[in-house]
Amino acid sequence: YFQKALKEIAPKLETTSPLHTILCYHFGRVIARFIFLESKLRELFGRTRPVRVEAAFQINIDDFTIVGKIDRIEETEGGGILILDYKTGTIDFCPDHITQGTHFQALLYLFGAETFSHSCIGMLFYDLKKGELRRGILKEECVSLETKRAITRGHVLSQGKFTAICDAGKTRLQKIALAINAGDFTPSPDPQACRYCDYAPLCRKGHGRA
């Protein structure tokens, strides 16, 4: 499948090309982790069934419409759905990031999953860089004790806390959307985020002014 896709995307790429060698090498590294992660997925949730990939969704929050795509949606043995998001870079996430307004991907995917099913048990980041399936946000009532122990501490939440975090994240999201709509782009500098920001030259913080 990889070779077929490569020919479709780059039909003129010769197999003797260094680029072809590099692409095959990196695919080999990723697929090895993928096979391991699939076995880990079964270990955590039993037999699952992929029901959607690249699942497009559209959600409305007040007067704002948000569109996106979910990498993969699995149906678990219990009938609930689990969202998986492939990551090849470093993952820095904990559920509290949602309430702090620093990470909205998990929240938006959870809302997006509701357009497909009302029995979503949560979301996990499918870490192809480290070969891990440990970070995300899951409902405690929907997973086994063994699964809870295998997931990063604090990422499996009771129904009450799960709902509270989603509600707080939605409120944060509404405030940001309203500010954008009003043309309010007040800088909110952060030592970590500012290091990787592409817009420092356009931000007064980037020019040394608060």
CSV table of C-alpha atoms in Angstrom, one decimal:
chain,number,residue,atom,x,y,z
A,1,TYR,CA,0.0,0.0,0.0
A,2,PHE,CA,2.9,2.4,0.8
A,3,GLN,CA,4.6,1.7,-2.5
A,4,LYS,CA,1.3,2.2,-4.4
A,5,ALA,CA,0.6,5.4,-2.6
A,6,LEU,CA,4.1,6.7,-3.3
A,7,LYS,CA,3.7,6.0,-7.0
A,8,GLU,CA,0.4,7.9,-7.1
A,9,ILE,CA,1.8,10.9,-5.1
A,10,ALA,CA,5.3,11.0,-6.8
A,11,PRO,CA,5.0,9.0,-10.1
A,12,LYS,CA,8.4,10.3,-11.3
A,13,LEU,CA,10.3,9.4,-8.2
A,14,GLU,CA,12.9,6.7,-9.0
A,15,THR,CA,13.5,3.8,-6.6
A,16,THR,CA,17.2,4.7,-6.8
A,17,SER,CA,16.6,8.2,-5.6
A,18,PRO,CA,17.9,9.1,-2.1
A,19,LEU,CA,14.5,10.6,-1.4
A,20,HIS,CA,12.9,7.3,-2.1
A,21,THR,CA,15.3,5.6,0.3
A,22,ILE,CA,14.6,8.2,3.0
A,23,LEU,CA,10.9,7.9,2.7
A,24,CYS,CA,11.0,4.1,2.8
A,25,TYR,CA,13.3,4.2,5.9
A,26,HIS,CA,11.0,6.5,7.8
A,27,PHE,CA,7.9,4.5,6.8
A,28,GLY,CA,9.6,1.4,8.1
A,29,ARG,CA,10.2,3.0,11.5
A,30,VAL,CA,6.6,4.3,11.8
A,31,ILE,CA,5.0,1.0,10.7
A,32,ALA,CA,6.9,-0.9,13.3
A,33,ARG,CA,5.5,1.4,16.0
A,34,PHE,CA,2.0,1.2,14.4
A,35,ILE,CA,2.0,-2.7,14.7
A,36,PHE,CA,3.0,-2.4,18.4
A,37,LEU,CA,0.4,0.3,19.1
A,38,GLU,CA,-2.3,-1.9,17.5
A,39,SER,CA,-1.5,-4.7,19.9
A,40,LYS,CA,-1.5,-2.2,22.7
A,41,LEU,CA,-4.9,-0.9,21.7
A,42,ARG,CA,-6.3,-4.5,21.8
A,43,GLU,CA,-4.7,-5.0,25.2
A,44,LEU,CA,-6.3,-1.9,26.6
A,45,PHE,CA,-9.8,-2.1,25.0
A,46,GLY,CA,-10.2,-5.7,23.7
A,47,ARG,CA,-11.3,-6.1,20.2
A,48,THR,CA,-12.1,-2.8,18.6
A,49,ARG,CA,-13.5,-2.0,15.1
A,50,PRO,CA,-12.5,1.0,13.0
A,51,VAL,CA,-15.7,2.7,11.9
A,52,ARG,CA,-14.4,5.9,10.4
A,53,VAL,CA,-11.1,7.4,9.3
A,54,GLU,CA,-10.5,11.0,8.4
A,55,ALA,CA,-14.0,11.6,9.7
A,56,ALA,CA,-15.1,15.1,8.8
A,57,PHE,CA,-17.3,16.9,11.4
A,58,GLN,CA,-19.0,20.3,11.8
A,59,ILE,CA,-20.1,21.7,15.2
A,60,ASN,CA,-21.9,24.9,16.1
A,61,ILE,CA,-21.0,26.7,19.4
A,62,ASP,CA,-23.3,29.7,19.7
A,63,ASP,CA,-22.9,31.6,16.5
A,64,PHE,CA,-19.6,30.0,15.6
A,65,THR,CA,-19.2,27.0,13.3
A,66,ILE,CA,-16.1,24.8,13.6
A,67,VAL,CA,-15.1,22.2,11.1
A,68,GLY,CA,-12.4,19.5,11.3
A,69,LYS,CA,-11.4,15.9,10.7
A,70,ILE,CA,-10.9,13.1,13.2
A,71,ASP,CA,-8.1,10.7,12.2
A,72,ARG,CA,-9.8,7.6,13.4
A,73,ILE,CA,-12.9,6.4,15.3
A,74,GLU,CA,-13.0,3.0,16.9
A,75,GLU,CA,-15.9,1.1,18.2
A,76,THR,CA,-15.1,-0.8,21.4
A,77,GLU,CA,-16.5,-4.1,22.6
A,78,GLY,CA,-18.9,-2.3,24.9
A,79,GLY,CA,-20.4,-0.4,22.0
A,80,GLY,CA,-18.8,3.0,22.8
A,81,ILE,CA,-16.5,4.9,20.4
A,82,LEU,CA,-12.9,5.9,21.0
A,83,ILE,CA,-11.2,8.7,19.2
A,84,LEU,CA,-7.6,8.2,18.1
A,85,ASP,CA,-5.4,11.0,16.9
A,86,TYR,CA,-2.1,10.2,15.2
A,87,LYS,CA,0.9,12.2,16.3
A,88,THR,CA,4.4,12.1,14.9
A,89,GLY,CA,5.7,15.0,17.0
A,90,THR,CA,6.1,15.6,20.8
A,91,ILE,CA,2.8,15.5,22.7
A,92,ASP,CA,2.4,17.9,25.6
A,93,PHE,CA,-1.2,17.4,26.9
A,94,CYS,CA,-3.1,16.8,30.1
A,95,PRO,CA,-6.9,17.3,30.6
A,96,ASP,CA,-6.3,20.5,32.6
A,97,HIS,CA,-4.9,22.2,29.5
A,98,ILE,CA,-8.5,22.2,28.2
A,99,THR,CA,-9.7,24.3,31.1
A,100,GLN,CA,-6.6,26.5,30.9
A,101,GLY,CA,-7.4,27.3,27.3
A,102,THR,CA,-4.1,26.1,26.0
A,103,HIS,CA,-5.2,23.0,24.2
A,104,PHE,CA,-8.5,22.6,22.3
A,105,GLN,CA,-7.9,19.7,19.9
A,106,ALA,CA,-9.1,17.0,22.3
A,107,LEU,CA,-12.2,19.0,23.3
A,108,LEU,CA,-13.2,19.7,19.7
A,109,TYR,CA,-12.8,16.1,18.7
A,110,LEU,CA,-15.0,15.0,21.7
A,111,PHE,CA,-17.7,17.5,20.5
A,112,GLY,CA,-17.2,16.3,16.9
A,113,ALA,CA,-17.6,12.7,17.9
A,114,GLU,CA,-21.0,13.5,19.3
A,115,THR,CA,-22.2,14.1,15.7
A,116,PHE,CA,-21.5,10.4,15.1
A,117,SER,CA,-22.5,8.8,18.4
A,118,HIS,CA,-23.5,9.8,21.9
A,119,SER,CA,-21.5,7.0,23.5
A,120,CYS,CA,-18.0,8.4,23.2
A,121,ILE,CA,-15.7,7.0,25.9
A,122,GLY,CA,-12.9,9.5,25.2
A,123,MET,CA,-9.9,10.2,23.1
A,124,LEU,CA,-6.3,9.1,23.0
A,125,PHE,CA,-3.2,10.4,21.2
A,126,TYR,CA,-1.7,7.7,19.1
A,127,ASP,CA,2.0,8.6,19.6
A,128,LEU,CA,4.0,7.2,16.7
A,129,LYS,CA,7.1,9.1,17.8
A,130,LYS,CA,7.4,7.2,21.1
A,131,GLY,CA,5.2,4.3,20.4
A,132,GLU,CA,2.9,5.1,23.2
A,133,LEU,CA,-0.9,5.1,23.7
A,134,ARG,CA,-1.1,6.7,27.2
A,135,ARG,CA,-2.2,10.3,26.9
A,136,GLY,CA,-5.7,11.7,26.3
A,137,ILE,CA,-8.9,12.0,28.2
A,138,LEU,CA,-11.1,9.0,29.0
A,139,LYS,CA,-14.2,8.3,31.1
A,140,GLU,CA,-13.4,6.2,34.2
A,141,GLU,CA,-16.7,4.4,34.1
A,142,CYS,CA,-16.1,3.1,30.6
A,143,VAL,CA,-12.6,1.5,31.0
A,144,SER,CA,-11.3,-1.3,33.1
A,145,LEU,CA,-9.0,-0.8,36.1
A,146,GLU,CA,-6.1,-2.3,34.2
A,147,THR,CA,-6.7,0.2,31.4
A,148,LYS,CA,-6.8,3.1,33.9
A,149,ARG,CA,-3.5,1.9,35.4
A,150,ALA,CA,-1.9,1.8,31.9
A,151,ILE,CA,-3.0,5.4,31.0
A,152,THR,CA,-1.0,8.4,32.2
A,153,ARG,CA,-2.1,9.4,35.7
A,154,GLY,CA,-4.9,12.0,35.7
A,155,HIS,CA,-6.0,11.3,32.1
A,156,VAL,CA,-8.8,8.9,33.2
A,157,LEU,CA,-11.6,11.0,34.8
A,158,SER,CA,-14.9,10.4,36.5
A,159,GLN,CA,-18.0,11.3,34.6
A,160,GLY,CA,-18.4,14.5,36.7
A,161,LYS,CA,-14.9,15.7,36.2
A,162,PHE,CA,-15.0,14.8,32.5
A,163,THR,CA,-18.1,16.9,32.0
A,164,ALA,CA,-16.8,19.7,34.1
A,165,ILE,CA,-13.6,19.9,32.0
A,166,CYS,CA,-15.5,19.9,28.8
A,167,ASP,CA,-17.9,22.6,30.0
A,168,ALA,CA,-15.1,24.8,31.2
A,169,GLY,CA,-13.2,24.3,27.9
A,170,LYS,CA,-16.3,25.2,26.0
A,171,THR,CA,-16.6,28.4,28.0
A,172,ARG,CA,-13.0,29.2,27.2
A,173,LEU,CA,-13.5,28.5,23.6
A,174,GLN,CA,-16.5,30.8,23.4
A,175,LYS,CA,-14.6,33.7,25.0
A,176,ILE,CA,-11.7,33.3,22.5
A,177,ALA,CA,-14.1,33.1,19.5
A,178,LEU,CA,-15.9,36.2,20.7
A,179,ALA,CA,-12.6,38.0,21.1
A,180,ILE,CA,-11.5,37.0,17.6
A,181,ASN,CA,-14.8,38.1,16.2
A,182,ALA,CA,-14.4,41.5,17.9
A,183,GLY,CA,-10.9,41.9,16.5
A,184,ASP,CA,-9.2,41.5,19.9
A,185,PHE,CA,-5.8,39.9,19.5
A,186,THR,CA,-4.3,40.9,22.8
A,187,PRO,CA,-0.9,39.1,23.2
A,188,SER,CA,-0.9,36.4,25.9
A,189,PRO,CA,2.8,35.6,26.1
A,190,ASP,CA,4.0,32.2,27.3
A,191,PRO,CA,7.7,31.2,27.7
A,192,GLN,CA,7.1,27.9,26.0
A,193,ALA,CA,4.6,28.8,23.3
A,194,CYS,CA,6.4,32.0,22.2
A,195,ARG,CA,9.6,30.1,21.4
A,196,TYR,CA,7.9,28.4,18.5
A,197,CYS,CA,5.5,31.2,17.4
A,198,ASP,CA,5.8,32.1,13.7
A,199,TYR,CA,4.2,35.5,14.3
A,200,ALA,CA,6.7,37.1,16.7
A,201,PRO,CA,7.7,39.7,14.1
A,202,LEU,CA,4.0,40.9,14.0
A,203,CYS,CA,3.5,40.8,17.8
A,204,ARG,CA,4.4,43.8,20.0
A,205,LYS,CA,5.6,41.3,22.5
A,206,GLY,CA,8.1,40.1,19.9
A,207,HIS,CA,9.4,43.6,19.7
A,208,GLY,CA,10.0,43.9,23.4
A,209,ARG,CA,6.8,45.7,24.2
A,210,ALA,CA,4.2,44.3,26.5
